């Protein structure tokens, strides 16, 4: 496995399936024991603390954090399992962006954005990033999210350690479709 594949594998463990994949559990704040994680992964892959440290340091989206003495590790965001990663509540910019796939548009235009399998809806700070996220789901569709207005109406926003904006849901009235300007 190369570093990107390993990073995806660690994401799967630390955000979604710690028990089923390597038989470890996370605490209520999403922390896994580093020795247990390494031992679990090393059963089937070439893996050790050096590799883990390099992945945490170089991951393109800075998906993971160690605690101070590097005995614990967690994903900064993106979980489906109900952990509290102590997200910072923050005042959002007036506008954030959400990229999705064309196949979801019909439903989104009725229900708004919902977290589906994750704990939060993920929002991007620029159009280009949102289009990249949307492309993961097929032909990308871009929504402009009126976050300033949402905040005024009492919706809470959180900023993860790696700069992803999160909120519980976005009702339809705060969504506008926008043109996809950057094709990937
Ligand atoms: C869509 C990646 C139908 C939603 C990315 C999305 C991101 C609805 C999909 C992070 C809906 C869920 C998260 C509704 C929302 N009806 N579909 N009412 N409301 N959806 O993967 O935002 O590389 O769970 O638009 O970069 O695509 O993993 O969320 O298309 O930051 O670190 O349901 O994952 O980061 O898909 O991506 P996902 P996402 P990582």
mmCIF file of C-alpha atoms and ligand atoms in Angstrom:
data_model
loop_
_atom_site.group_PDB
_atom_site.id
_atom_site.type_symbol
_atom_site.label_atom_id
_atom_site.label_comp_id
_atom_site.label_asym_id
_atom_site.label_seq_id
_atom_site.Cartn_x
_atom_site.Cartn_y
_atom_site.Cartn_z
ATOM 1 C CA UNK A 1 0.000 0.000 0.000
ATOM 2 C CA UNK A 2 1.285 3.457 -0.815
ATOM 3 C CA UNK A 3 0.889 6.405 1.545
ATOM 4 C CA UNK A 4 -2.405 7.608 0.038
ATOM 5 C CA UNK A 5 -3.942 4.144 0.290
ATOM 6 C CA UNK A 6 -2.717 3.821 3.866
ATOM 7 C CA UNK A 7 -4.168 7.224 4.732
ATOM 8 C CA UNK A 8 -7.554 6.128 3.321
ATOM 9 C CA UNK A 9 -7.330 2.891 5.290
ATOM 10 C CA UNK A 10 -6.558 4.782 8.513
ATOM 11 C CA UNK A 11 -9.478 7.148 7.783
ATOM 12 C CA UNK A 12 -11.777 4.172 7.443
ATOM 13 C CA UNK A 13 -10.594 2.841 10.808
ATOM 14 C CA UNK A 14 -10.592 6.127 12.737
ATOM 15 C CA UNK A 15 -13.821 7.559 11.281
ATOM 16 C CA UNK A 16 -16.018 4.582 10.553
ATOM 17 C CA UNK A 17 -15.064 1.019 11.483
ATOM 18 C CA UNK A 18 -12.388 0.614 14.191
ATOM 19 C CA UNK A 19 -13.922 -2.579 15.576
ATOM 20 C CA UNK A 20 -14.729 -4.421 12.392
ATOM 21 C CA UNK A 21 -11.477 -3.678 10.599
ATOM 22 C CA UNK A 22 -8.828 -4.177 13.287
ATOM 23 C CA UNK A 23 -10.750 -4.837 16.504
ATOM 24 C CA UNK A 24 -9.935 -1.601 18.320
ATOM 25 C CA UNK A 25 -12.271 0.918 19.915
ATOM 26 C CA UNK A 26 -12.270 4.704 20.123
ATOM 27 C CA UNK A 27 -12.973 6.662 23.277
ATOM 28 C CA UNK A 28 -15.814 9.184 23.489
ATOM 29 C CA UNK A 29 -13.583 11.877 21.945
ATOM 30 C CA UNK A 30 -12.598 9.707 18.999
ATOM 31 C CA UNK A 31 -9.113 8.830 20.263
ATOM 32 C CA UNK A 32 -7.534 5.473 19.436
ATOM 33 C CA UNK A 33 -4.522 4.060 21.225
ATOM 34 C CA UNK A 34 -1.530 4.457 18.884
ATOM 35 C CA UNK A 35 0.115 1.129 19.842
ATOM 36 C CA UNK A 36 -3.161 -0.728 19.246
ATOM 37 C CA UNK A 37 -3.685 0.992 15.904
ATOM 38 C CA UNK A 38 -0.170 0.150 14.745
ATOM 39 C CA UNK A 39 -0.395 -3.463 15.932
ATOM 40 C CA UNK A 40 -3.792 -3.847 14.234
ATOM 41 C CA UNK A 41 -2.616 -2.493 10.890
ATOM 42 C CA UNK A 42 0.770 -4.269 11.057
ATOM 43 C CA UNK A 43 -1.012 -7.638 11.104
ATOM 44 C CA UNK A 44 -1.691 -7.310 7.389
ATOM 45 C CA UNK A 45 0.508 -4.452 6.140
ATOM 46 C CA UNK A 46 4.014 -3.133 6.479
ATOM 47 C CA UNK A 47 3.402 -0.508 9.119
ATOM 48 C CA UNK A 48 5.114 1.078 12.113
ATOM 49 C CA UNK A 49 5.309 4.339 14.096
ATOM 50 C CA UNK A 50 7.640 5.933 11.540
ATOM 51 C CA UNK A 51 5.171 5.327 8.715
ATOM 52 C CA UNK A 52 2.251 6.554 10.833
ATOM 53 C CA UNK A 53 4.104 9.738 11.816
ATOM 54 C CA UNK A 54 4.945 10.422 8.188
ATOM 55 C CA UNK A 55 1.327 9.956 7.108
ATOM 56 C CA UNK A 56 0.048 12.280 9.838
ATOM 57 C CA UNK A 57 2.670 14.885 8.897
ATOM 58 C CA UNK A 58 2.222 14.746 5.111
ATOM 59 C CA UNK A 59 -1.472 13.903 4.666
ATOM 60 C CA UNK A 60 -2.824 16.265 1.989
ATOM 61 C CA UNK A 61 -5.885 17.224 4.049
ATOM 62 C CA UNK A 62 -4.276 16.908 7.507
ATOM 63 C CA UNK A 63 -6.925 14.346 8.426
ATOM 64 C CA UNK A 64 -5.357 13.120 11.697
ATOM 65 C CA UNK A 65 -3.989 14.477 14.992
ATOM 66 C CA UNK A 66 -1.864 12.919 17.705
ATOM 67 C CA UNK A 67 -2.228 13.938 21.329
ATOM 68 C CA UNK A 68 0.776 15.653 22.887
ATOM 69 C CA UNK A 69 2.810 12.556 23.750
ATOM 70 C CA UNK A 70 1.700 10.652 20.626
ATOM 71 C CA UNK A 71 0.100 7.825 22.586
ATOM 72 C CA UNK A 72 -3.334 8.623 21.062
ATOM 73 C CA UNK A 73 -4.507 9.491 17.561
ATOM 74 C CA UNK A 74 -7.827 10.586 16.060
ATOM 75 C CA UNK A 75 -9.368 11.786 12.802
ATOM 76 C CA UNK A 76 -10.039 15.528 12.852
ATOM 77 C CA UNK A 77 -13.456 15.204 11.197
ATOM 78 C CA UNK A 78 -15.548 13.049 8.874
ATOM 79 C CA UNK A 79 -16.806 10.479 11.384
ATOM 80 C CA UNK A 80 -19.867 8.305 11.022
ATOM 81 C CA UNK A 81 -19.517 6.859 14.523
ATOM 82 C CA UNK A 82 -20.879 9.126 17.237
ATOM 83 C CA UNK A 83 -17.787 10.603 18.866
ATOM 84 C CA UNK A 84 -17.277 14.135 20.134
ATOM 85 C CA UNK A 85 -13.987 15.404 18.711
ATOM 86 C CA UNK A 86 -14.414 18.683 20.607
ATOM 87 C CA UNK A 87 -14.995 20.764 17.480
ATOM 88 C CA UNK A 88 -14.599 24.510 17.807
ATOM 89 C CA UNK A 89 -17.803 26.415 17.238
ATOM 90 C CA UNK A 90 -17.023 29.317 14.905
ATOM 91 C CA UNK A 91 -18.678 32.182 13.047
ATOM 92 C CA UNK A 92 -18.841 31.141 9.401
ATOM 93 C CA UNK A 93 -18.094 33.363 6.433
ATOM 94 C CA UNK A 94 -21.140 34.799 4.670
ATOM 95 C CA UNK A 95 -20.898 32.122 1.962
ATOM 96 C CA UNK A 96 -19.543 28.568 1.944
ATOM 97 C CA UNK A 97 -19.829 25.965 -0.833
ATOM 98 C CA UNK A 98 -21.047 22.382 -1.101
ATOM 99 C CA UNK A 99 -20.197 20.125 -4.025
ATOM 100 C CA UNK A 100 -22.282 17.050 -4.694
ATOM 101 C CA UNK A 101 -23.145 14.631 -7.477
ATOM 102 C CA UNK A 102 -25.934 15.240 -9.978
ATOM 103 C CA UNK A 103 -27.730 12.092 -8.771
ATOM 104 C CA UNK A 104 -28.405 13.699 -5.354
ATOM 105 C CA UNK A 105 -29.806 17.011 -6.588
ATOM 106 C CA UNK A 106 -33.450 16.005 -6.751
ATOM 107 C CA UNK A 107 -33.425 14.909 -3.131
ATOM 108 C CA UNK A 108 -31.314 17.846 -1.905
ATOM 109 C CA UNK A 109 -33.692 20.314 -3.553
ATOM 110 C CA UNK A 110 -36.493 18.845 -1.436
ATOM 111 C CA UNK A 111 -34.780 17.958 1.859
ATOM 112 C CA UNK A 112 -31.811 20.333 1.892
ATOM 113 C CA UNK A 113 -28.361 19.036 2.820
ATOM 114 C CA UNK A 114 -28.355 16.276 5.418
ATOM 115 C CA UNK A 115 -25.333 14.456 6.883
ATOM 116 C CA UNK A 116 -26.449 11.009 5.667
ATOM 117 C CA UNK A 117 -23.950 8.520 7.110
ATOM 118 C CA UNK A 118 -21.724 11.187 8.692
ATOM 119 C CA UNK A 119 -22.312 13.315 11.788
ATOM 120 C CA UNK A 120 -22.256 16.645 9.906
ATOM 121 C CA UNK A 121 -22.723 18.201 6.482
ATOM 122 C CA UNK A 122 -19.305 19.202 5.127
ATOM 123 C CA UNK A 123 -18.892 22.639 3.564
ATOM 124 C CA UNK A 124 -15.922 23.991 1.602
ATOM 125 C CA UNK A 125 -14.474 27.471 1.765
ATOM 126 C CA UNK A 126 -13.981 27.830 -1.983
ATOM 127 C CA UNK A 127 -15.722 26.710 -5.131
ATOM 128 C CA UNK A 128 -12.793 24.739 -6.474
ATOM 129 C CA UNK A 129 -12.550 22.524 -3.378
ATOM 130 C CA UNK A 130 -16.308 21.958 -3.372
ATOM 131 C CA UNK A 131 -16.231 20.885 -7.026
ATOM 132 C CA UNK A 132 -13.477 18.377 -6.208
ATOM 133 C CA UNK A 133 -15.612 16.967 -3.376
ATOM 134 C CA UNK A 134 -18.633 16.800 -5.699
ATOM 135 C CA UNK A 135 -16.677 15.007 -8.410
ATOM 136 C CA UNK A 136 -16.233 12.057 -5.994
ATOM 137 C CA UNK A 137 -19.964 11.445 -6.518
ATOM 138 C CA UNK A 138 -20.091 11.698 -10.337
ATOM 139 C CA UNK A 139 -20.931 14.755 -12.419
ATOM 140 C CA UNK A 140 -20.425 17.638 -9.965
ATOM 141 C CA UNK A 141 -23.117 20.094 -8.950
ATOM 142 C CA UNK A 142 -22.251 23.128 -6.866
ATOM 143 C CA UNK A 143 -24.348 24.780 -4.176
ATOM 144 C CA UNK A 144 -23.724 28.201 -2.676
ATOM 145 C CA UNK A 145 -24.654 28.084 1.016
ATOM 146 C CA UNK A 146 -25.864 31.255 2.735
ATOM 147 C CA UNK A 147 -24.055 30.645 6.011
ATOM 148 C CA UNK A 148 -24.178 34.206 7.322
ATOM 149 C CA UNK A 149 -27.948 34.066 7.141
ATOM 150 C CA UNK A 150 -28.011 30.600 8.695
ATOM 151 C CA UNK A 151 -25.873 31.788 11.611
ATOM 152 C CA UNK A 152 -28.178 34.764 12.167
ATOM 153 C CA UNK A 153 -31.065 32.306 12.303
ATOM 154 C CA UNK A 154 -29.304 30.321 15.034
ATOM 155 C CA UNK A 155 -27.666 27.474 13.111
ATOM 156 C CA UNK A 156 -24.358 26.410 14.636
ATOM 157 C CA UNK A 157 -21.131 26.013 12.664
ATOM 158 C CA UNK A 158 -17.914 24.250 13.574
ATOM 159 C CA UNK A 159 -14.438 24.486 12.102
ATOM 160 C CA UNK A 160 -12.415 21.281 12.307
ATOM 161 C CA UNK A 161 -8.696 21.295 13.080
ATOM 162 C CA UNK A 162 -8.024 20.731 9.377
ATOM 163 C CA UNK A 163 -10.181 23.608 8.165
ATOM 164 C CA UNK A 164 -13.415 21.860 7.149
ATOM 165 C CA UNK A 165 -16.637 23.724 7.983
ATOM 166 C CA UNK A 166 -19.348 21.547 9.484
ATOM 167 C CA UNK A 167 -22.985 22.045 10.339
ATOM 168 C CA UNK A 168 -25.808 19.672 11.216
ATOM 169 C CA UNK A 169 -28.005 20.338 8.173
ATOM 170 C CA UNK A 170 -28.752 23.021 5.587
ATOM 171 C CA UNK A 171 -32.434 23.719 4.852
ATOM 172 C CA UNK A 172 -33.323 24.376 1.204
ATOM 173 C CA UNK A 173 -33.928 28.102 1.712
ATOM 174 C CA UNK A 174 -30.216 28.706 2.309
ATOM 175 C CA UNK A 175 -29.123 26.921 -0.905
ATOM 176 C CA UNK A 176 -28.556 28.349 -4.381
ATOM 177 C CA UNK A 177 -27.146 26.384 -7.306
ATOM 178 C CA UNK A 178 -24.031 27.859 -8.854
ATOM 179 C CA UNK A 179 -22.187 27.245 -12.125
ATOM 180 C CA UNK A 180 -19.376 24.689 -12.081
ATOM 181 C CA UNK A 181 -16.470 26.816 -13.275
ATOM 182 C CA UNK A 182 -13.529 24.533 -12.662
ATOM 183 C CA UNK A 183 -13.685 21.137 -14.350
ATOM 184 C CA UNK A 184 -11.330 18.452 -13.080
HETATM 185 C C1 LIG B 1 -25.217 14.167 -0.375
HETATM 186 C C2 LIG B 1 -14.055 13.996 1.829
HETATM 187 C C3 LIG B 1 -29.403 13.126 -1.086
HETATM 188 C C4 LIG B 1 -24.040 15.092 -0.194
HETATM 189 C C5 LIG B 1 -14.447 15.285 1.163
HETATM 190 C C6 LIG B 1 -22.890 14.178 -0.555
HETATM 191 C C7 LIG B 1 -15.312 15.983 2.179
HETATM 192 C C8 LIG B 1 -27.685 14.240 -0.076
HETATM 193 C C9 LIG B 1 -23.374 12.816 -0.093
HETATM 194 C C10 LIG B 1 -15.802 14.872 3.068
HETATM 195 C C11 LIG B 1 -28.587 14.978 0.701
HETATM 196 C C12 LIG B 1 -22.696 12.319 1.168
HETATM 197 C C13 LIG B 1 -17.289 14.731 2.997
HETATM 198 C C14 LIG B 1 -29.967 14.737 0.511
HETATM 199 C C15 LIG B 1 -26.609 15.619 1.209
HETATM 200 N N1 LIG B 1 -30.322 13.806 -0.387
HETATM 201 N N2 LIG B 1 -28.095 13.322 -0.974
HETATM 202 N N3 LIG B 1 -30.897 15.411 1.193
HETATM 203 N N4 LIG B 1 -27.894 15.824 1.482
HETATM 204 N N5 LIG B 1 -26.457 14.652 0.257
HETATM 205 O O1 LIG B 1 -18.988 11.481 1.324
HETATM 206 O O2 LIG B 1 -19.668 16.074 1.613
HETATM 207 O O3 LIG B 1 -11.105 12.829 1.679
HETATM 208 O O4 LIG B 1 -20.659 11.594 3.215
HETATM 209 O O5 LIG B 1 -24.155 16.206 -1.064
HETATM 210 O O6 LIG B 1 -13.347 16.037 0.749
HETATM 211 O O7 LIG B 1 -19.221 14.362 -0.233
HETATM 212 O O8 LIG B 1 -12.751 11.738 3.178
HETATM 213 O O9 LIG B 1 -19.995 13.691 2.118
HETATM 214 O O10 LIG B 1 -22.679 14.165 -1.938
HETATM 215 O O11 LIG B 1 -14.688 16.947 2.939
HETATM 216 O O12 LIG B 1 -11.165 13.472 4.071
HETATM 217 O O13 LIG B 1 -24.763 12.952 0.187
HETATM 218 O O14 LIG B 1 -15.177 13.688 2.602
HETATM 219 O O15 LIG B 1 -12.948 14.157 2.626
HETATM 220 O O16 LIG B 1 -21.369 11.994 0.858
HETATM 221 O O17 LIG B 1 -17.700 14.539 1.662
HETATM 222 P P1 LIG B 1 -20.201 12.091 1.910
HETATM 223 P P2 LIG B 1 -19.188 14.731 1.205
HETATM 224 P P3 LIG B 1 -11.931 12.983 2.897
#
